[in-house]
Amino acid sequence: MSTTAPSDDTTPDAATGDRFAREVADLRAGARTWTALTLGQRAGLLRAVRRTVGAAAEDWATTAAATKGLSPTHPLRGEEWLSGPYATLGALDGYIATLERLARGGSPLDGVPVGTAPGGRVRARVFPARPIDSVLLSGFSGEIWLRPDVSVADAARTAGLAQLSPSAPAELGLVLGAGNITSIPVLDVLYELLAENRVVLLKVNPTQDLLVPIFERALAPLIEPGLLRIVRGDGEVGAALTQHPAFSHIHITGSAATFDAIVWGTGEDAAARRAADDPRLTIPITAELGGVAPIIVVPGAWTAADLRFQAEHIATMRLQNSGHNCIAGQVVIVSSDWPQREEFLRALHAAYAEAPERPVWYPHATERMAAAAAAHPTAQHLADGTRLLVQVADPDDAHDLETTEYFAPVLGVIALPGTGQEFLDAAVAHANDRLVGTLGANVLIDPDTEAELGAGFERAIADLRYGGIAINAWTGVVFATTVLSWGAFPGGTREDVGSGIGVVHNTLLLDGIERSVLRGPFRPFPRSLTGGGFSILPTPPWFVSSRTAAAVSEGLTRYQIGKSPAVLAATLIKALGA
């Protein structure tokens, strides 16, 4: 049986007038199948998915790279290995471990160090989860912070979410997939199935139409028993699906404008509905909608090598996937009183200009870049005009940079006064109050400065109202480290959705999540030996400046597929050449 409908398939079912009748019928049967499966059988099913994802990984990565204009020899093609099959395999491993632990009568939190974060919050140090994690992401650690009203007892009691009641009747959910990162729709499907006990109809974004046959192979163990159906389609198809009576829930990864259209409609109809508090959508909806991500650079005494490395880090935050990321860093906040500010900005200009050129491929990205250039006539056009660097002298002139998610290679820089705690507190307040969205924030700080700030640094991190925070790391790594949660800071509503509602990933299936916090090493190997968190990675493979990124990213994925020590050793040797 085919599991896809072509983008122009709007032919109603002859008997019911429902163009999605076949898929809905299959999913209703699949819901009964899912309800009948034990936790052990569900874990076995995910192991089968793991095998099919591994078998499809090369086609997945190479097709994704081609759709984004990356040739088979392009140095950045490794991005599609890491952000596609690699992230998916990591999530499957995490969910399998959780299901197996629950099947044994345990809790997903068993063995996880639990402590207290500022404000009395419970924090769980969930990463590294396995010894191998300290090799694959050397020098990184991650925590999930729960909301202040959630106790340790609450966390232990609710960990497992829907899998605590596996025999509860499953429902039907709709996932409207993202078009930029290929693992997003797959990871959203997994979360719906496991955290929420819903079989899923996935409508892919048209940018990923060529990947549908690969998704069908990779997810065949979910498709065959009716737990998943995949359809193609444009906005009209998506709109029709959101009004279909079969679904009890919708999850969307996209823009706030699309969310509002689903919930309230468009034009005068939307205004009237808002005024009457009469939403067009009556079923629950969750969403991940992006925002303007800050990169806070805390001033310190940095070496020339530190300046270069962190400049390349920031260039990566903006240029990975050509800036077509909901979590791409967009506004760099530096100190106007930092003696090294000009030296740092020169390093940033060089790193941003010299990163490998690539197409600006996402729909309407070039128009958004043109709008940014028009708003800032002094913007620097770099890399043959395919990226913009905007340095704003007065923060009051940065309104569009701080309120428009460009979803394109546009990087802004603003300066605030102060040093030490004064600057950090001001930067946190600026990010909270002036930048649109609450999805992710990045903070760069050297170890000596962090030590000087002491408890003030962690208090500032607690004050950042973002669902993902990366310290000496990029929040894109939070996304790919799927034991961590991914989603906006709590507070989004149908009326004012912000960066979204709810979380995904979260392979321990924890409830009451406020945010995830990832820490990385300030310096790469071998300079990591001098402090700032030890790491064996010379240059992380997701850096746009890594000379070995393509080979290392593919090698890490192939290791995840087969767990071969020989493949891992060969890949690490390549990584040491970065």
XYZ file of C-alpha atoms in Angstrom:
578
model
C 0.000 0.000 0.000
C 1.318 3.468 -0.854
C 1.767 5.744 2.158
C 2.069 9.039 0.338
C -0.270 11.361 -1.460
C 1.264 13.568 -4.137
C 1.196 17.313 -3.512
C -1.616 17.810 -6.037
C -3.750 14.926 -4.728
C -6.950 16.623 -3.587
C -9.317 13.950 -4.871
C -11.906 13.055 -2.210
C -12.651 9.469 -1.294
C -15.533 8.310 -3.496
C -17.596 7.070 -0.555
C -16.948 9.728 2.079
C -15.691 12.811 0.263
C -12.606 12.658 2.512
C -9.310 12.847 0.645
C -7.528 11.418 3.715
C -9.982 8.592 4.427
C -7.520 5.830 3.571
C -4.774 7.182 5.827
C -7.176 7.822 8.695
C -8.597 4.316 8.485
C -5.100 2.834 8.522
C -4.153 4.936 11.547
C -7.267 3.960 13.479
C -6.333 0.325 12.996
C -2.753 1.178 13.913
C -3.894 2.852 17.124
C -5.439 -0.432 18.245
C -2.225 -2.258 17.345
C -0.094 0.210 19.322
C -2.334 -0.096 22.371
C -1.912 -3.863 22.316
C 1.896 -3.744 22.351
C 3.782 -4.220 25.601
C 6.683 -1.962 26.557
C 9.090 -4.687 25.538
C 7.422 -5.048 22.153
C 7.558 -1.299 21.642
C 11.279 -1.327 22.389
C 11.675 -4.148 19.868
C 9.768 -2.131 17.291
C 12.125 0.828 17.791
C 15.119 -1.476 17.394
C 13.679 -2.453 14.014
C 13.319 1.239 13.148
C 16.921 1.711 14.160
C 17.995 -0.910 11.631
C 15.978 0.622 8.801
C 17.194 4.134 9.606
C 20.757 2.816 9.495
C 20.132 1.145 6.143
C 18.696 4.370 4.695
C 21.236 6.735 6.281
C 23.501 7.238 3.279
C 20.633 7.922 0.888
C 19.070 10.184 3.520
C 22.197 12.312 3.978
C 23.192 12.496 0.317
C 19.673 13.326 -0.892
C 19.281 16.008 1.780
C 22.614 17.557 0.803
C 21.617 17.580 -2.871
C 18.284 19.286 -2.157
C 20.249 22.076 -0.435
C 22.660 22.530 -3.316
C 25.649 20.806 -1.673
C 27.707 18.743 -4.105
C 29.085 15.288 -3.182
C 32.449 16.935 -2.493
C 31.225 20.031 -0.667
C 33.025 20.423 2.701
C 29.758 21.060 4.563
C 27.806 18.031 3.343
C 28.510 16.349 6.700
C 25.834 18.596 8.231
C 23.213 16.368 6.653
C 24.638 13.249 8.295
C 24.622 14.845 11.759
C 21.307 16.699 11.576
C 19.491 13.832 9.868
C 20.223 10.140 10.581
C 22.751 10.750 13.399
C 20.288 12.724 15.525
C 17.532 10.203 14.760
C 19.653 7.217 15.794
C 20.528 8.955 19.062
C 16.869 9.534 19.810
C 15.977 5.917 19.051
C 18.722 4.703 21.399
C 17.401 6.967 24.136
C 13.791 5.906 23.760
C 14.727 2.223 23.615
C 16.658 2.574 26.886
C 13.700 4.331 28.503
C 11.217 1.689 27.390
C 13.460 -1.127 28.575
C 13.923 0.518 31.955
C 10.177 0.966 32.367
C 9.569 -2.630 31.274
C 11.842 -3.789 34.106
C 9.790 -1.796 36.598
C 12.329 0.999 36.898
C 12.208 4.726 36.276
C 13.863 6.695 33.469
C 15.506 8.737 36.226
C 17.215 5.716 37.794
C 20.934 6.457 38.046
C 20.562 10.052 36.828
C 22.250 12.578 39.165
C 19.620 14.991 40.477
C 20.406 18.274 42.210
C 19.120 21.792 42.774
C 19.377 24.738 40.398
C 18.797 28.392 41.328
C 15.291 29.148 42.503
C 14.932 25.700 44.051
C 14.493 24.050 40.673
C 15.175 20.341 40.275
C 17.904 19.665 37.740
C 18.782 16.302 36.275
C 22.227 15.760 34.740
C 21.046 13.625 31.858
C 24.111 13.870 29.591
C 26.457 12.055 29.209
C 23.961 9.213 29.438
C 26.431 6.454 28.454
C 30.212 6.193 28.629
C 30.467 6.508 24.839
C 28.790 9.920 25.008
C 31.942 11.310 26.632
C 33.810 10.311 23.482
C 31.268 11.293 20.838
C 30.681 14.682 22.506
C 33.896 15.012 24.445
C 33.807 17.758 27.047
C 30.039 18.323 26.888
C 27.478 17.864 29.658
C 23.764 18.542 29.737
C 21.041 19.109 32.302
C 17.277 19.359 32.231
C 15.882 21.946 34.649
C 12.309 21.427 35.780
C 9.833 24.166 36.592
C 10.128 25.631 40.116
C 6.828 24.004 41.130
C 8.045 20.464 40.305
C 9.600 18.419 43.126
C 11.973 15.475 42.928
C 9.064 13.226 43.920
C 6.925 14.708 41.142
C 9.709 14.141 38.623
C 10.189 10.511 39.629
C 6.462 9.808 39.643
C 5.777 11.238 36.193
C 8.945 10.210 34.321
C 7.814 8.048 31.423
C 4.809 10.144 30.413
C 2.409 8.094 28.255
C 4.553 4.974 28.579
C 3.531 4.748 32.228
C 0.124 3.629 30.927
C 0.952 1.682 27.780
C -2.455 0.016 27.541
C -4.336 3.329 27.379
C -6.171 3.749 24.052
C -4.016 5.536 21.501
C -5.289 8.587 19.649
C -4.529 10.103 16.248
C -2.186 13.064 15.960
C -1.200 15.315 13.073
C 2.412 16.471 12.617
C 3.123 19.305 10.193
C 6.797 18.812 9.464
C 9.535 21.405 9.197
C 11.264 22.056 5.902
C 14.792 22.948 6.988
C 16.300 20.079 9.044
C 15.474 16.570 7.907
C 15.357 14.873 11.296
C 12.758 17.293 12.678
C 9.630 15.587 11.278
C 10.957 12.150 12.221
C 11.812 13.195 15.781
C 8.419 14.881 16.142
C 6.693 11.666 15.059
C 8.643 9.663 17.641
C 7.736 12.084 20.418
C 4.055 12.003 19.541
C 4.079 8.223 19.561
C 6.042 7.733 22.785
C 5.402 10.774 24.964
C 1.798 11.332 23.955
C 0.535 7.875 22.862
C -0.582 9.052 19.430
C -0.203 7.370 16.060
C 0.656 9.985 13.485
C -0.221 11.401 10.116
C 2.887 13.322 9.006
C 2.585 15.968 6.315
C 6.050 16.807 5.098
C 7.053 20.280 4.032
C 7.353 20.534 0.224
C 11.091 21.216 0.582
C 11.447 17.596 1.734
C 9.308 15.897 -0.910
C 12.333 14.114 -2.392
C 13.034 12.556 1.002
C 9.618 10.940 1.360
C 10.611 7.619 -0.288
C 13.646 7.512 2.018
C 11.514 8.275 5.070
C 9.187 5.463 4.000
C 12.104 3.015 3.997
C 13.643 4.363 7.186
C 10.332 4.277 9.071
C 8.876 1.161 7.485
C 8.475 -0.676 10.849
C 6.133 2.140 11.942
C 4.329 2.401 8.614
C 3.611 -1.311 8.150
C 1.426 -1.711 11.290
C -0.356 1.597 10.671
C 1.379 3.677 13.339
C 2.461 6.271 10.774
C 1.228 7.602 7.473
C 3.083 10.202 5.406
C 1.494 12.634 2.956
C 2.882 15.353 0.763
C 1.155 18.625 0.128
C 1.178 22.404 0.003
C -0.387 24.851 2.431
C -3.876 24.023 1.222
C -3.394 20.359 2.124
C -2.010 21.318 5.535
C -4.938 23.637 6.189
C -7.434 20.892 5.303
C -5.700 18.439 7.615
C -5.848 20.838 10.576
C -9.633 20.838 10.279
C -9.976 17.063 9.926
C -12.136 15.594 12.742
C -10.003 12.457 13.146
C -7.149 14.174 14.943
C -7.069 14.902 18.668
C -3.876 16.957 18.559
C -1.627 18.906 16.171
C 2.091 19.520 16.403
C 3.770 22.016 14.097
C 7.356 23.112 13.558
C 7.318 26.345 11.608
C 6.524 30.020 12.070
C 4.264 31.956 14.408
C 2.386 33.238 11.356
C 1.523 29.684 10.305
C 0.525 28.808 13.877
C -1.787 31.822 14.049
C -3.349 30.939 10.692
C -4.104 27.424 11.951
C -5.565 28.610 15.245
C -7.264 31.877 14.277
C -7.505 31.914 10.478
C -6.314 34.821 8.347
C -7.306 38.375 7.520
C -10.525 39.858 8.839
C -11.752 36.444 9.917
C -8.745 36.063 12.243
C -9.255 39.494 13.766
C -12.915 38.770 14.404
C -12.157 35.393 15.939
C -9.517 36.872 18.255
C -11.896 39.586 19.364
C -14.573 37.000 20.131
C -12.098 34.506 21.651
C -13.415 32.000 19.130
C -10.404 30.079 17.741
C -10.765 28.241 14.459
C -8.915 25.288 15.988
C -10.619 23.594 18.908
C -8.221 20.693 19.589
C -4.898 21.044 21.471
C -1.817 22.162 19.556
C 1.881 22.219 20.408
C 4.517 24.008 18.392
C 8.180 24.894 17.937
C 8.378 28.234 16.154
C 11.876 29.634 16.421
C 12.900 33.167 17.310
C 15.865 35.538 17.365
C 18.664 33.770 19.225
C 21.241 35.790 21.187
C 24.951 35.018 21.457
C 26.198 36.662 24.654
C 29.978 37.139 24.668
C 31.115 37.733 28.254
C 34.333 39.827 28.214
C 37.511 38.314 29.614
C 41.212 37.977 28.930
C 41.227 35.783 25.816
C 44.216 34.576 23.867
C 44.446 35.162 20.131
C 43.586 31.475 19.647
C 40.513 31.876 21.893
C 39.330 34.818 19.808
C 39.709 32.876 16.553
C 38.045 29.720 17.873
C 35.037 31.511 19.349
C 34.688 33.650 16.214
C 34.489 30.421 14.183
C 32.014 29.142 16.762
C 29.729 32.135 16.199
C 30.087 31.875 12.424
C 28.909 28.272 12.741
C 25.902 29.289 14.845
C 24.756 31.539 12.010
C 25.935 29.703 8.891
C 25.132 26.048 9.593
C 22.481 25.074 7.038
C 23.041 28.529 5.483
C 21.276 30.125 8.442
C 17.994 28.366 7.716
C 17.592 27.236 11.315
C 15.121 28.257 13.986
C 18.071 28.193 16.378
C 20.657 30.000 14.267
C 22.402 32.644 16.379
C 21.368 36.045 15.057
C 22.383 38.797 17.496
C 25.880 38.882 19.040
C 25.924 40.907 22.263
C 29.404 42.174 23.193
C 30.741 44.626 25.758
C 31.608 48.123 24.547
C 34.077 48.258 27.446
C 35.917 45.047 26.559
C 39.519 45.951 25.711
C 39.584 43.085 23.178
C 36.314 43.998 21.470
C 37.852 45.321 18.253
C 40.234 42.392 18.008
C 37.320 40.014 18.520
C 35.201 41.749 15.868
C 38.051 41.481 13.363
C 38.281 37.753 14.075
C 34.506 37.428 13.703
C 34.526 39.258 10.382
C 37.261 36.955 9.078
C 35.543 33.763 10.256
C 32.174 34.825 8.873
C 33.619 35.890 5.531
C 35.938 32.927 5.032
C 33.562 30.062 5.855
C 32.863 27.873 2.799
C 30.351 29.383 0.423
C 27.062 27.620 -0.089
C 23.640 28.323 -1.611
C 21.010 30.365 0.178
C 18.382 27.766 -0.596
C 15.341 28.135 1.664
C 12.250 29.727 0.066
C 12.110 33.532 0.437
C 15.469 33.728 2.245
C 16.959 36.054 -0.364
C 14.021 38.435 0.063
C 14.556 38.500 3.816
C 18.257 39.219 3.289
C 17.365 42.076 0.952
C 15.043 43.505 3.606
C 17.845 43.351 6.176
C 20.235 45.068 3.786
C 17.703 47.812 3.076
C 17.182 48.388 6.800
C 20.949 48.584 7.381
C 22.706 50.323 4.483
C 26.087 49.903 6.197
C 25.744 46.103 6.363
C 28.732 44.240 4.967
C 27.949 41.912 2.057
C 30.330 38.963 2.318
C 31.002 35.737 0.391
C 29.752 37.045 -2.942
C 26.810 38.693 -1.263
C 25.451 35.428 0.174
C 25.742 36.591 3.778
C 25.359 39.856 5.703
C 27.203 41.149 8.756
C 25.446 44.049 10.470
C 27.277 45.968 13.189
C 24.900 48.346 14.950
C 26.504 51.291 16.733
C 23.459 52.101 18.872
C 21.420 49.186 20.316
C 18.301 51.325 19.843
C 18.852 51.002 16.077
C 18.702 47.188 16.196
C 14.939 46.792 16.408
C 14.522 44.846 13.176
C 17.508 42.612 13.962
C 15.994 41.825 17.324
C 12.393 41.324 16.218
C 12.734 39.654 12.799
C 13.833 36.036 12.547
C 15.597 36.279 9.188
C 16.041 32.518 8.714
C 18.939 33.427 6.442
C 22.659 34.255 6.770
C 22.216 37.634 8.479
C 24.331 38.180 11.610
C 24.007 41.266 13.794
C 26.354 42.669 16.424
C 25.395 45.098 19.187
C 27.404 46.429 22.126
C 26.290 47.093 25.697
C 28.365 48.820 28.392
C 29.961 47.141 31.372
C 32.149 44.192 32.229
C 31.829 41.200 34.545
C 28.512 40.683 36.302
C 27.247 44.116 35.294
C 27.583 43.298 31.612
C 26.226 39.771 31.938
C 23.119 40.917 33.801
C 22.531 43.678 31.252
C 22.965 41.253 28.348
C 20.546 38.758 29.895
C 17.950 41.490 30.457
C 18.444 42.739 26.889
C 18.003 39.255 25.441
C 14.903 38.631 27.538
C 13.242 41.969 26.896
C 14.308 43.011 23.402
C 14.769 39.846 21.345
C 11.733 38.062 19.944
C 11.316 34.453 21.046
C 12.418 32.169 23.850
C 13.745 29.089 22.051
C 17.507 29.230 22.577
C 20.344 31.400 23.882
C 24.115 30.987 23.634
C 26.664 32.221 26.188
C 30.441 32.289 25.660
C 32.623 32.781 28.760
C 36.204 31.889 29.592
C 36.874 29.766 32.700
C 38.657 32.494 34.666
C 35.815 34.959 34.209
C 33.231 32.351 35.127
C 35.181 31.529 38.297
C 35.302 35.219 39.216
C 31.539 35.555 38.807
C 30.868 32.447 40.898
C 27.228 32.023 41.867
C 26.349 35.182 39.931
C 26.941 33.364 36.670
C 24.510 30.562 37.420
C 21.963 33.066 38.676
C 22.244 34.884 35.337
C 21.713 31.602 33.477
C 18.593 31.000 35.570
C 17.368 34.483 34.639
C 17.618 33.741 30.893
C 14.090 32.949 29.756
C 14.950 30.438 27.037
C 14.025 26.782 26.615
C 17.534 25.816 25.513
C 20.718 27.426 26.799
C 24.199 26.563 25.541
C 27.236 27.636 27.558
C 30.401 27.561 25.425
C 28.331 25.568 22.971
C 25.678 26.181 20.337
C 22.036 25.438 20.989
C 21.970 23.483 17.735
C 23.855 20.828 19.718
C 21.041 20.921 22.306
C 18.678 20.013 19.454
C 20.879 17.117 18.308
C 21.478 15.808 21.855
C 18.035 14.287 22.058
C 18.095 13.226 25.692
C 17.718 16.968 26.286
C 14.400 18.714 25.754
C 13.758 20.959 22.785
C 11.195 23.725 22.860
C 10.381 27.245 23.967
C 10.566 28.530 27.525
C 7.166 27.894 29.180
C 4.565 30.598 28.753
C 3.416 30.471 25.126
C -0.346 30.501 24.586
C -2.712 30.344 21.637
C -3.186 34.086 21.962
C 0.548 34.881 22.178
C 2.491 31.806 21.088
C 6.009 33.263 21.004
C 8.490 30.492 20.226
C 5.943 27.772 20.795
C 4.179 25.524 23.259
C 5.518 22.267 24.716
C 8.720 20.309 24.110
C 9.947 17.408 22.009
C 12.983 15.022 22.049
C 13.362 14.455 25.837
C 14.096 10.733 25.481
C 13.808 10.149 29.244
C 10.181 11.319 28.886
C 10.366 13.748 31.807
C 7.428 15.972 32.725
C 7.370 19.548 34.001
C 10.354 20.722 31.963
C 11.399 24.359 32.019
C 14.651 24.263 30.016
C 17.736 22.326 29.006
C 21.253 23.621 29.679
C 24.242 22.311 27.720
C 27.864 23.049 28.610
C 30.768 22.677 26.232
C 34.518 23.226 26.473
C 35.735 26.796 26.031
C 38.850 25.571 24.221
C 39.413 22.661 21.815
C 42.124 20.031 22.117
C 45.031 20.430 22.801
C 44.361 23.868 24.316
C 41.625 22.267 26.415
C 44.480 21.006 28.584
C 44.935 24.598 29.829
C 41.407 24.823 31.280
C 37.848 25.515 30.323
C 36.686 21.911 30.185
C 38.700 19.030 28.796
C 37.903 17.833 25.279
C 39.585 15.497 22.821
C 38.034 17.340 19.831
C 40.381 19.756 18.011
C 37.493 21.297 16.061
C 33.936 19.989 16.478
C 32.677 18.429 13.229
C 29.676 20.769 13.057
C 31.968 23.827 12.838
C 31.879 25.380 9.374
C 35.647 25.812 9.690
C 36.398 22.114 10.260
C 38.580 20.669 7.502
C 37.448 17.110 8.225
C 33.757 17.776 8.981
C 32.316 15.744 6.112
C 34.359 12.604 6.778
C 34.013 12.815 10.566
C 30.261 13.441 10.474
C 29.725 10.482 8.186
C 32.038 8.348 10.305
C 30.239 9.206 13.537
C 26.919 8.281 11.944
C 28.285 4.997 10.634
C 29.592 4.244 14.118
C 26.111 4.917 15.522
C 24.664 2.514 12.974
C 26.933 -0.457 13.609
C 28.750 0.386 16.877
C 32.013 -0.769 15.312
C 35.065 0.171 17.434
C 37.168 0.151 14.277
C 34.898 2.713 12.610
C 35.008 4.887 15.735
C 38.790 4.702 15.953
C 39.208 5.622 12.286
C 36.781 8.509 12.701
C 38.558 9.873 15.769
C 41.853 9.770 13.902
C 40.265 11.854 11.154
C 38.860 14.233 13.766
C 42.310 14.801 15.218
C 43.325 16.163 11.836
C 40.785 18.982 12.052
